[in-house]
CSV table of N, CA and C in Angstrom, one decimal:
chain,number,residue,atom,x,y,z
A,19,UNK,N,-95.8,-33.3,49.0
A,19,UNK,CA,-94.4,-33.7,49.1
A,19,UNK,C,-93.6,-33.2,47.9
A,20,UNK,N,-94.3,-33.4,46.9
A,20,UNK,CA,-93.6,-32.9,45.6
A,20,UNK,C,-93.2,-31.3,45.5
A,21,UNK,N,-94.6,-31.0,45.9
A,21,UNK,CA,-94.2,-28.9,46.3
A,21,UNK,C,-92.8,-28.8,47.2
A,22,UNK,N,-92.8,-29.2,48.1
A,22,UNK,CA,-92.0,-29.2,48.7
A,22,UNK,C,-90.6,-29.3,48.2
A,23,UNK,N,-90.3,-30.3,47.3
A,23,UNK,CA,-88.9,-30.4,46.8
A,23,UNK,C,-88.6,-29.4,45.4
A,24,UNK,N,-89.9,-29.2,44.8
A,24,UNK,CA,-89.9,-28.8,43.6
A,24,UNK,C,-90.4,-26.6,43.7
A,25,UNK,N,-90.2,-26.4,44.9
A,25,UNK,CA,-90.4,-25.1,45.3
A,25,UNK,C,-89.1,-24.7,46.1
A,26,UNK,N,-89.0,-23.3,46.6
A,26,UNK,CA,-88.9,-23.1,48.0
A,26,UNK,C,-87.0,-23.2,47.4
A,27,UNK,N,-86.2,-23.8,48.5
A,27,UNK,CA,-84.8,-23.8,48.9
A,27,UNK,C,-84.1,-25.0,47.7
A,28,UNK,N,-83.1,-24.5,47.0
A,28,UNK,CA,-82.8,-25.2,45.5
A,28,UNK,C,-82.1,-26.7,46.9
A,29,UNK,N,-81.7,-26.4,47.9
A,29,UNK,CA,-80.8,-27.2,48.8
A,29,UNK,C,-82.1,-28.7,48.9
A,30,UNK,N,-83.6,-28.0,49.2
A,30,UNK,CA,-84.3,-29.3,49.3
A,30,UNK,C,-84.4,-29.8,48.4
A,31,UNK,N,-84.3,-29.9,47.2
A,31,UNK,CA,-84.3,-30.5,45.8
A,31,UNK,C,-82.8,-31.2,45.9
A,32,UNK,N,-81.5,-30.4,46.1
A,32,UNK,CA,-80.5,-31.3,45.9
A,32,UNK,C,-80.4,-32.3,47.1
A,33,UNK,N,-80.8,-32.4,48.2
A,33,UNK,CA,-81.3,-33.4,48.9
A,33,UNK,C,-81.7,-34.9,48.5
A,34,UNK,N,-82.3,-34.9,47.1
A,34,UNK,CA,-82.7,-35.8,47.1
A,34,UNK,C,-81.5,-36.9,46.2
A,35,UNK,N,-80.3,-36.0,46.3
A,35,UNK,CA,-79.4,-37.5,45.7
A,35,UNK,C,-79.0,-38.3,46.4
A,36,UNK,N,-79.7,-38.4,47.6
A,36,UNK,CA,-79.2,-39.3,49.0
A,36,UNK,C,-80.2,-40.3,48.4
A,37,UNK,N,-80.1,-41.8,48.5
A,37,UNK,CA,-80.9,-42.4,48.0
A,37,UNK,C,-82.3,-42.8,49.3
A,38,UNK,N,-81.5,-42.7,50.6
A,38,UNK,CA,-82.0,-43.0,51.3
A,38,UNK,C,-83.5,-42.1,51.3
A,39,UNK,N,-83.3,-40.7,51.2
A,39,UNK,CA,-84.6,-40.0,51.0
A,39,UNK,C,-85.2,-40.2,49.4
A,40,UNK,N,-84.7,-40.4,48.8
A,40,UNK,CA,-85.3,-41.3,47.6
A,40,UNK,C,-86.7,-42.4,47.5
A,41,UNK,N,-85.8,-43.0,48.6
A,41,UNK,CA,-87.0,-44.0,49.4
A,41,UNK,C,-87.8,-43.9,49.6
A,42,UNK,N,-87.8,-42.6,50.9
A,42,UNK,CA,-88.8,-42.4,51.8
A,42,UNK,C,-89.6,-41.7,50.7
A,43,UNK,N,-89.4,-40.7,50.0
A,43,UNK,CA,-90.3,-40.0,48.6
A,43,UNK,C,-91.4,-40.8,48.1
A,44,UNK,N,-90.7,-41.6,47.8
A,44,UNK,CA,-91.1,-42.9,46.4
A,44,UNK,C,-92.0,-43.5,47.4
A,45,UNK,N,-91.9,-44.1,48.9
A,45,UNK,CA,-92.6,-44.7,49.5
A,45,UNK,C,-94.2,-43.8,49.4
A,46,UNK,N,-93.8,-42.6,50.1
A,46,UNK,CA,-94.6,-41.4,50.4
A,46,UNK,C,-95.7,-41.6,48.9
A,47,UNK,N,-95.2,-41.2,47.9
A,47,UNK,CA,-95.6,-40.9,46.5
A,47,UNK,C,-96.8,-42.1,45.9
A,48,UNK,N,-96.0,-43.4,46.2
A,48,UNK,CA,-96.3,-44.6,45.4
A,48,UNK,C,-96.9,-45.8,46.4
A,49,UNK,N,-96.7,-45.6,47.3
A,49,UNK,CA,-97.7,-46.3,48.3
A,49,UNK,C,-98.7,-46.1,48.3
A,50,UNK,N,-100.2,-47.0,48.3
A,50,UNK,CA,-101.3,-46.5,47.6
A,50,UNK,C,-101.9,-45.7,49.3
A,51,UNK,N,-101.9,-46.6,50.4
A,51,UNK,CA,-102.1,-45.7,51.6
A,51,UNK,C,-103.3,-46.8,51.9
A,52,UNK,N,-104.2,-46.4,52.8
A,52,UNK,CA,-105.4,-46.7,53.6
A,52,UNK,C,-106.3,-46.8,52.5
A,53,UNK,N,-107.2,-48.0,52.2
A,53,UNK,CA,-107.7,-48.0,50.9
A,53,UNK,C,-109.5,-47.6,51.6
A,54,UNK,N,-110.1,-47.0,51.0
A,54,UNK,CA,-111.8,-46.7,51.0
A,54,UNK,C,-112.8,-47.6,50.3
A,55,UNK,N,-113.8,-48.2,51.7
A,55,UNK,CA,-114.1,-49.8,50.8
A,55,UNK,C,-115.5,-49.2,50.1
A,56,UNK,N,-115.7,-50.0,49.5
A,56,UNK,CA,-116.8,-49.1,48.2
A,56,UNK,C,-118.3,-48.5,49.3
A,57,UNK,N,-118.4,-49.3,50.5
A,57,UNK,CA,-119.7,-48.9,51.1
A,57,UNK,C,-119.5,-48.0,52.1
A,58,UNK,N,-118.1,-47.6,52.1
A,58,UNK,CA,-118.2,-46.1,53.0
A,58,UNK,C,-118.5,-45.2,52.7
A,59,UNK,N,-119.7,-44.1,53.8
A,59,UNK,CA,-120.5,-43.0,53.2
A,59,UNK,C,-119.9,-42.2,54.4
A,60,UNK,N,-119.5,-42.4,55.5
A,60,UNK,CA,-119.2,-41.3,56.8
A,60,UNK,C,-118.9,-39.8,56.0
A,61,UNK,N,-119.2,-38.9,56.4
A,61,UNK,CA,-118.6,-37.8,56.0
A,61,UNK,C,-118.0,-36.8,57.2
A,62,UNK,N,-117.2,-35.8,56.6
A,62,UNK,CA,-116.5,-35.1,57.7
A,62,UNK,C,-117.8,-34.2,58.5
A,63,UNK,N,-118.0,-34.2,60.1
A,63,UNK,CA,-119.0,-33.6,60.5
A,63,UNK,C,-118.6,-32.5,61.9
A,64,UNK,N,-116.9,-32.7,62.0
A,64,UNK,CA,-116.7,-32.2,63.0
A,64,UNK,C,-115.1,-31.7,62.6
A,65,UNK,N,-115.0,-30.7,62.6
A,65,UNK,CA,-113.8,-30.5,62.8
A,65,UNK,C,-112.6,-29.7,63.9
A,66,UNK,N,-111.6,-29.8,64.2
A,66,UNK,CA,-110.7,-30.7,64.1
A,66,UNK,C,-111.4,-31.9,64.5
A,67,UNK,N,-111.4,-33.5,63.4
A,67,UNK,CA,-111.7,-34.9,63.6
A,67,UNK,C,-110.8,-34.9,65.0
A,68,UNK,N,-111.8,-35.4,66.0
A,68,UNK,CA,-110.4,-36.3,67.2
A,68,UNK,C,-110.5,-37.4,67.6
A,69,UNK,N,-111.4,-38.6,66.9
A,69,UNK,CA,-111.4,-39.8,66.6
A,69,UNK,C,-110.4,-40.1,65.6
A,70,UNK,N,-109.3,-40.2,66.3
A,70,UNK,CA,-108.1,-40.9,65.0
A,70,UNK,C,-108.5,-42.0,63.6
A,71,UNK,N,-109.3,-43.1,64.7
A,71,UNK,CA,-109.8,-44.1,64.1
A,71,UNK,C,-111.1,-43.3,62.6
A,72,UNK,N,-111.3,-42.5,63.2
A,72,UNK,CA,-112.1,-41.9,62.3
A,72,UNK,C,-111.5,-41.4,61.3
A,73,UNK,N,-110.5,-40.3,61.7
A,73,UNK,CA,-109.5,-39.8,60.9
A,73,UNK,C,-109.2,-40.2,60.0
A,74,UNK,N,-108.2,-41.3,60.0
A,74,UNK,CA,-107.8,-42.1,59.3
A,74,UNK,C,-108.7,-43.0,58.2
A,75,UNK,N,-110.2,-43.0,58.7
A,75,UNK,CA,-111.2,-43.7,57.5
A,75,UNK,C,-111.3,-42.5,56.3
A,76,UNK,N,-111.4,-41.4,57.3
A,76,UNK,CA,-112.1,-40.0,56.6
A,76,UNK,C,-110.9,-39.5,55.4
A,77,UNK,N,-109.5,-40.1,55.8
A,77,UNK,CA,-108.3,-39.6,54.8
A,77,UNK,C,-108.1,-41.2,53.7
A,78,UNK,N,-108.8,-42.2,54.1
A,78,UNK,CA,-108.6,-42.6,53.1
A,78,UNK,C,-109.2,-42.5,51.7
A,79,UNK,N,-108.1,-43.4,50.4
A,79,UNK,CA,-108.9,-43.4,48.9
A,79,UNK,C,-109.8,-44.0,48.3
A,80,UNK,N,-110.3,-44.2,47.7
A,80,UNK,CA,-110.7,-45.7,46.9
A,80,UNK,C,-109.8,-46.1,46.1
A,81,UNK,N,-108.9,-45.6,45.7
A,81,UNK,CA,-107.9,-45.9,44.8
A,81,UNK,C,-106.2,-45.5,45.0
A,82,UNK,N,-106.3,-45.1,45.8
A,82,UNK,CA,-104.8,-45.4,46.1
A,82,UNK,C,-104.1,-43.6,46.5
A,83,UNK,N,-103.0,-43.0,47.2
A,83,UNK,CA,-103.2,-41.8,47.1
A,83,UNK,C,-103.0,-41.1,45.7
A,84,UNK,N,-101.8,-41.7,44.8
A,84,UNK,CA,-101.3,-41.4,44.2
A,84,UNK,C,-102.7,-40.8,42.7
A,85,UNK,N,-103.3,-42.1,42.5
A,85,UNK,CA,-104.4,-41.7,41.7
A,85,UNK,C,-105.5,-41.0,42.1
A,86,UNK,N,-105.2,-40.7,43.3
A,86,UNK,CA,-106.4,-39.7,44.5
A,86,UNK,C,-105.5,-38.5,43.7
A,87,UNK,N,-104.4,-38.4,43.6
A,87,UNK,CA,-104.2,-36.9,43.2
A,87,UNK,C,-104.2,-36.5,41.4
A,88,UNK,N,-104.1,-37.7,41.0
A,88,UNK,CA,-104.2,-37.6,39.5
A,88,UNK,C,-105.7,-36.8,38.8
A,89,UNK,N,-106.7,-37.7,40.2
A,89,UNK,CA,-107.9,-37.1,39.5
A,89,UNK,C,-108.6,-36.2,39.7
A,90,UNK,N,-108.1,-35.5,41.6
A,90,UNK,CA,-108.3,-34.6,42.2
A,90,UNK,C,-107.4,-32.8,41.6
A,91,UNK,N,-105.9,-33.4,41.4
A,91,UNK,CA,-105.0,-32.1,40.5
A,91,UNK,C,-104.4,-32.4,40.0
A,92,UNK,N,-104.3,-33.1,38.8
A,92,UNK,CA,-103.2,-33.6,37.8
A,92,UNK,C,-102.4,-32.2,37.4
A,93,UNK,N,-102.8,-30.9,37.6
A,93,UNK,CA,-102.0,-30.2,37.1
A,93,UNK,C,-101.3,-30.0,38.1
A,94,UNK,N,-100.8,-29.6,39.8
A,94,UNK,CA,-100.1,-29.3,40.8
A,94,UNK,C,-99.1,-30.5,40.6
A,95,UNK,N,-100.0,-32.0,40.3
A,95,UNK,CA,-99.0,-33.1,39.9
A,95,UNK,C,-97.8,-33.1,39.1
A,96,UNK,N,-98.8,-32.2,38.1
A,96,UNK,CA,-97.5,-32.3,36.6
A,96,UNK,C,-96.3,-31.2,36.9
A,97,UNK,N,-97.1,-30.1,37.4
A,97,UNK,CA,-95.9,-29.0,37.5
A,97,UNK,C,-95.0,-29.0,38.5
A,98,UNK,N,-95.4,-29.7,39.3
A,98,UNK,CA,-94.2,-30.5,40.5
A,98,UNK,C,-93.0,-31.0,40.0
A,99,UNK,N,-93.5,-32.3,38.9
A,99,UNK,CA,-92.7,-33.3,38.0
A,99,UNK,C,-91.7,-32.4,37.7
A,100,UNK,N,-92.4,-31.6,36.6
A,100,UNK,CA,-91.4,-30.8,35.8
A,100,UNK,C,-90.7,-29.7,36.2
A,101,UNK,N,-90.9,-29.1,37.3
A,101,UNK,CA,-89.8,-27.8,38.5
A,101,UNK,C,-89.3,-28.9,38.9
A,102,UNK,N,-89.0,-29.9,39.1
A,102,UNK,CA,-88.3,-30.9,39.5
A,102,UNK,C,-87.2,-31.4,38.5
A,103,UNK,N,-87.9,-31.7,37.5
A,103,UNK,CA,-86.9,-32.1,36.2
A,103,UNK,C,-85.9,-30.8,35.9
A,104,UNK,N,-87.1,-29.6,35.4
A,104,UNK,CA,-86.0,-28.6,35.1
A,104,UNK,C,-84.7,-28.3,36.2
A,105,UNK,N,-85.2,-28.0,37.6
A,105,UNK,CA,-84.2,-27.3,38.6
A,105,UNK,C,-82.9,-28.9,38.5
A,106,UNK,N,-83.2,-30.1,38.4
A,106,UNK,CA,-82.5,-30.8,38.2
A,106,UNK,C,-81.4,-30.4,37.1
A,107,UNK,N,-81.8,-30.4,36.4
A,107,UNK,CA,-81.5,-30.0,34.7
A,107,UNK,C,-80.0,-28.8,34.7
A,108,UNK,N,-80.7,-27.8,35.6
A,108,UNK,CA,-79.9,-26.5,35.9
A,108,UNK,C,-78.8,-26.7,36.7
A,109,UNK,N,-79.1,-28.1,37.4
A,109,UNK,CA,-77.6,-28.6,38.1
A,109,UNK,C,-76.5,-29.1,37.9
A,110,UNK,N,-77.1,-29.0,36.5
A,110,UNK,CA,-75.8,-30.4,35.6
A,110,UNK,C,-75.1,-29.7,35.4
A,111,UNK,N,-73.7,-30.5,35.8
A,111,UNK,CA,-72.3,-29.8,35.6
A,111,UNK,C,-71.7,-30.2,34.3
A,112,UNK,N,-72.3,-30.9,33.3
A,112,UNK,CA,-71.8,-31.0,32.4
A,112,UNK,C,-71.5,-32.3,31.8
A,113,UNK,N,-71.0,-33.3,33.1
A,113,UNK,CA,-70.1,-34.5,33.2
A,113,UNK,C,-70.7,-35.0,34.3
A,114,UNK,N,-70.8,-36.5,33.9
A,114,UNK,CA,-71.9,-37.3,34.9
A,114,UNK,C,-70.8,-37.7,36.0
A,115,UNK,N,-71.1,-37.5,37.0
A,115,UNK,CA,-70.2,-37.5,38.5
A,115,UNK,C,-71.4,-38.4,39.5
A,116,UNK,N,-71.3,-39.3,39.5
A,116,UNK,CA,-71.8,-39.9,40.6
A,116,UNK,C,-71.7,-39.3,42.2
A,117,UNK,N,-70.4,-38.8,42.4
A,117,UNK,CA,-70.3,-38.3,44.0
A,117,UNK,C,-70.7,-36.8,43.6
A,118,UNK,N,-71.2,-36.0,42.6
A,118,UNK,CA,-71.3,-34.7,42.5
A,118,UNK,C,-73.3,-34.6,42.5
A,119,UNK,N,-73.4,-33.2,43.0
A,119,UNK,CA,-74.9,-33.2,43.5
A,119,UNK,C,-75.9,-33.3,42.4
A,120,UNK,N,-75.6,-33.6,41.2
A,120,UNK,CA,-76.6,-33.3,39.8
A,120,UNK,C,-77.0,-34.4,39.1
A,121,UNK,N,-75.5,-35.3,39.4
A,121,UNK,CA,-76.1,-37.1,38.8
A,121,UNK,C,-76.8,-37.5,39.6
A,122,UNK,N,-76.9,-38.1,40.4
A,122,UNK,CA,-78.0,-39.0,40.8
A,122,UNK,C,-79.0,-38.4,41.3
A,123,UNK,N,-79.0,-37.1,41.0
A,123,UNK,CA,-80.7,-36.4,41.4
A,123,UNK,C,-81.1,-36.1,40.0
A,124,UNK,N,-80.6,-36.0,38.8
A,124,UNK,CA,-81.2,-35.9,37.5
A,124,UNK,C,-82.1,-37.9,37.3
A,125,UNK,N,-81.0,-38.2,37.3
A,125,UNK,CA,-81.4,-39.4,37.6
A,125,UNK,C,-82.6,-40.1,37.9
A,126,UNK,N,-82.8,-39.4,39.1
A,126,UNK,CA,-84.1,-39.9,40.2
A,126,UNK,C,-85.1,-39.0,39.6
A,127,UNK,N,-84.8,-38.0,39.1
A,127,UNK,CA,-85.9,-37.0,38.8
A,127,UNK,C,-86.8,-37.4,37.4
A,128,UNK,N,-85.3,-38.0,36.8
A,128,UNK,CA,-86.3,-39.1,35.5
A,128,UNK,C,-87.3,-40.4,35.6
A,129,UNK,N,-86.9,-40.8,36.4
A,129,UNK,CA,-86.9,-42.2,37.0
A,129,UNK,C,-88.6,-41.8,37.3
A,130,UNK,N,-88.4,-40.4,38.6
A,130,UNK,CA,-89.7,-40.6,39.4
A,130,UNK,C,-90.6,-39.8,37.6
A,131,UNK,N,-90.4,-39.0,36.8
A,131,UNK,CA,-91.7,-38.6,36.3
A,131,UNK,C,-91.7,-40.0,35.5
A,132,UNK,N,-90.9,-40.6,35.3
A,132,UNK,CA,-91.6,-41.9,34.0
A,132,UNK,C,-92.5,-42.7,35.2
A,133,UNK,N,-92.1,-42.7,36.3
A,133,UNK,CA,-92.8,-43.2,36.6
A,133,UNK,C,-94.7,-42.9,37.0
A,134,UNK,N,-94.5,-41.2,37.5
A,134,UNK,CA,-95.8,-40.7,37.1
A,134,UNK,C,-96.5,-40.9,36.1
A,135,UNK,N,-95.4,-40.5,35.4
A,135,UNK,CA,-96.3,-41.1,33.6
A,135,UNK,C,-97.1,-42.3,33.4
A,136,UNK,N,-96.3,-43.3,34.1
A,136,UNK,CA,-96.7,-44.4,33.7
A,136,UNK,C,-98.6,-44.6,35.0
A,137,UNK,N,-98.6,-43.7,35.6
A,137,UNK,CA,-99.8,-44.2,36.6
A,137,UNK,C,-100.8,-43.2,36.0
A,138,UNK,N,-100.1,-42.1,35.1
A,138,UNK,CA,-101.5,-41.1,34.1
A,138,UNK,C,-101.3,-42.4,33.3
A,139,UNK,N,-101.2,-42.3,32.7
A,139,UNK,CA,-101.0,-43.2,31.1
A,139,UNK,C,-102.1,-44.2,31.5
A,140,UNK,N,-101.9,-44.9,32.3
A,140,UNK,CA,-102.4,-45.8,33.4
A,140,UNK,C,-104.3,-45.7,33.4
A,141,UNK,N,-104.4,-44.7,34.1
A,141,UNK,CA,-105.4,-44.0,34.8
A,141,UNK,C,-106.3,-43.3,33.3
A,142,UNK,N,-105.4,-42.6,32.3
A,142,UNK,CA,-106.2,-42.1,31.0
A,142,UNK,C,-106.7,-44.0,30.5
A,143,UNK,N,-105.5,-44.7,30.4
A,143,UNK,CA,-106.4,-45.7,29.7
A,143,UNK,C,-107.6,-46.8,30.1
A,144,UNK,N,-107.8,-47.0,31.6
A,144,UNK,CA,-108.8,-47.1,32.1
A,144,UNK,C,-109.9,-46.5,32.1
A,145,UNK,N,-109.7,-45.0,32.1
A,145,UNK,CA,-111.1,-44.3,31.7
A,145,UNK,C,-111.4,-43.9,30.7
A,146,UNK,N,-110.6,-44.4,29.5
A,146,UNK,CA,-111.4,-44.2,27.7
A,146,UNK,C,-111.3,-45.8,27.4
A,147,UNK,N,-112.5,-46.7,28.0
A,147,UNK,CA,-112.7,-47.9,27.7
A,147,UNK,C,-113.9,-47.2,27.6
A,148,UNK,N,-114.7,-47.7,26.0
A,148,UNK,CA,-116.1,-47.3,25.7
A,148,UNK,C,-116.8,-48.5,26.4
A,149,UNK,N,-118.0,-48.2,26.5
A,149,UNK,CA,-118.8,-49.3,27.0
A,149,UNK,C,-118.6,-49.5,28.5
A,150,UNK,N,-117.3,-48.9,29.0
A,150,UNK,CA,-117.5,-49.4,30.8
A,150,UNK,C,-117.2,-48.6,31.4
A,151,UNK,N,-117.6,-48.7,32.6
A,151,UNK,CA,-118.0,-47.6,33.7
A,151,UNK,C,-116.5,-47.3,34.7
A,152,UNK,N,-116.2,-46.1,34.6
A,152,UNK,CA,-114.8,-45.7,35.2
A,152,UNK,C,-114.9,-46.3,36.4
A,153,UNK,N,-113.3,-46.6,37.1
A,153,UNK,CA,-113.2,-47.3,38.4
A,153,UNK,C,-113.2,-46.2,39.4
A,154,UNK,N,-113.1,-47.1,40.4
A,154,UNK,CA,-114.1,-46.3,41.6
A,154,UNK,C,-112.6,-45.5,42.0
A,155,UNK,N,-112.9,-43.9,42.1
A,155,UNK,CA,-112.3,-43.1,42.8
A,155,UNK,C,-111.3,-42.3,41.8
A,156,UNK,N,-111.6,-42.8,40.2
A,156,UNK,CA,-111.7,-42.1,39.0
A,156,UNK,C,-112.8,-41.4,37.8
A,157,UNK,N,-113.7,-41.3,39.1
A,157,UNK,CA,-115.0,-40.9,37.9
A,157,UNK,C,-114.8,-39.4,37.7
A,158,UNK,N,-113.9,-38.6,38.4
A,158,UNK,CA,-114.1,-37.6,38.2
A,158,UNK,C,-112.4,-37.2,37.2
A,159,UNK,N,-112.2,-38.0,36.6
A,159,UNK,CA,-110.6,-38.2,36.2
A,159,UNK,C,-111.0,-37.0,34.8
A,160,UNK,N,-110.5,-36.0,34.4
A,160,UNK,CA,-110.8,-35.0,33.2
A,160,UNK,C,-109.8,-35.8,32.3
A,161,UNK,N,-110.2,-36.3,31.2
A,161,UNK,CA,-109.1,-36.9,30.3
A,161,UNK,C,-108.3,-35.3,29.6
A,162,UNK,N,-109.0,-34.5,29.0
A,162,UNK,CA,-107.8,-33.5,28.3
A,162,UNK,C,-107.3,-33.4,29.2
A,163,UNK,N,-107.3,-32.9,30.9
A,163,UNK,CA,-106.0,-32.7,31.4
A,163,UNK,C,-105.3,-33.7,31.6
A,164,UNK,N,-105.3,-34.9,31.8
A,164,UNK,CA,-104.7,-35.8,32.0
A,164,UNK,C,-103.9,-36.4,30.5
A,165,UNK,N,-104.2,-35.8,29.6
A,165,UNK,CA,-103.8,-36.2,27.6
A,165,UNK,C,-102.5,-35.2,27.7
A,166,UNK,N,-102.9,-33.9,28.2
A,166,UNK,CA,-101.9,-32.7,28.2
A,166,UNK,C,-100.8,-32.7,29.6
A,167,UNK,N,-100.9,-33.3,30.6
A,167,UNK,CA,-100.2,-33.7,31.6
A,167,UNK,C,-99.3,-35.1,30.6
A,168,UNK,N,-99.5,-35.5,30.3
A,168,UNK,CA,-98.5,-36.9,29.6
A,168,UNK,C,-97.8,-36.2,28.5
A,169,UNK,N,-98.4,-35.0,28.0
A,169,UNK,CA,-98.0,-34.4,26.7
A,169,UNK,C,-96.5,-33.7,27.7
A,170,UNK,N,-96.9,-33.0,28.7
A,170,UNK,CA,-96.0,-31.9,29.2
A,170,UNK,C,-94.7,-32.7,29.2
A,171,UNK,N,-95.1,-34.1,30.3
A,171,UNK,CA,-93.9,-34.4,31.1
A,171,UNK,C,-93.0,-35.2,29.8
A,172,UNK,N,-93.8,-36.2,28.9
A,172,UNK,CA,-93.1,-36.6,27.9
A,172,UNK,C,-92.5,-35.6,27.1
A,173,UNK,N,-93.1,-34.5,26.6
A,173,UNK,CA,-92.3,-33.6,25.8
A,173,UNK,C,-90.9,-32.7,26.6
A,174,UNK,N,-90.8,-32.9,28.0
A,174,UNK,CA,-90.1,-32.7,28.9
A,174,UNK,C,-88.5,-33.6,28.8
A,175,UNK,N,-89.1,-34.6,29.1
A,175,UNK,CA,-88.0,-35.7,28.9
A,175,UNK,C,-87.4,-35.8,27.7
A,176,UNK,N,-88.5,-35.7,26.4
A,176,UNK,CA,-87.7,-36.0,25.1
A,176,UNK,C,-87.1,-34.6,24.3
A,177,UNK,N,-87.2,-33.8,25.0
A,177,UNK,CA,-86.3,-32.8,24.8
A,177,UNK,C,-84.8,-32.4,25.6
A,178,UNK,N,-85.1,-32.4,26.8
A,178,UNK,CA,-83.7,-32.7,27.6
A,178,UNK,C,-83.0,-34.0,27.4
């Protein structure tokens, strides 16, 4: 979803000062989804799946989507954030205009990486507790990339 806005046609990125697709983003993004209970082992054995019911076990997380992607590609993650921030950035007319296409998508574009930030930040400090064993569906979480993803997007923000 993030490729999507943060690639491709500068029009789908200004799309998003509607708040209403705002929503639907943020729902998409931050809704954790179909959760994976710790004793499921099914694996994918057929494809195309055409047991929905299946489908649907087979696409869930143990931990939510959003930290499904932090530990699966925190870098596709980050560079989304930030072609998002920048192309935002490039929109600014100068003068904050509420009815103009640049404020309230610079806006939202801050809003959504602090809030990424805050689910790395999150996710690094759960997995540098010495002594205890990473949560389930973060074991494979790489902390330098996830140190240098917090680095990008904050050094992002506190420069613009």
């Amino acid at each position: 979803i993030l490729d999507f806005f943060s690639n491709g046609d500068p029009g789908r990125l200004s799309a998003l000062r509607a708040k209403s697709l705002q929503l639907i983003v943020d729902a998409a993004i931050f809704e954790p989804g179909r959760w994976r209970s710790a004793d499921f082992t099914d694996t994918v054995t057929e494809i195309p799946v055409i047991k929905e019911d299946k489908l649907h076990d087979l696409l869930a997380t143990p931990s939510g989507s959003l930290f499904n992607e932090i530990a699966k590609s925190p870098d596709v993650l980050t560079s989304c954030i930030i072609k998002m921030l920048e192309r935002a950035l490039d929109m600014d007319v100068g003068k904050y205009n509420s009815s103009s296409t640049s404020g309230p998508l610079i806006l939202y574009s801050i809003r959504l990486a602090i809030r990424v930030e805050g689910f790395l930040k999150f996710a690094l400090q759960k997995c540098c507790q010495p002594g205890k064993s990473r949560p389930r569906g973060l074991e494979c979480l790489d902390n330098v990339k996830i140190e240098n993803a917090i680095k990008k997007i904050r050094n992002m923000l506190d420069i613009q």
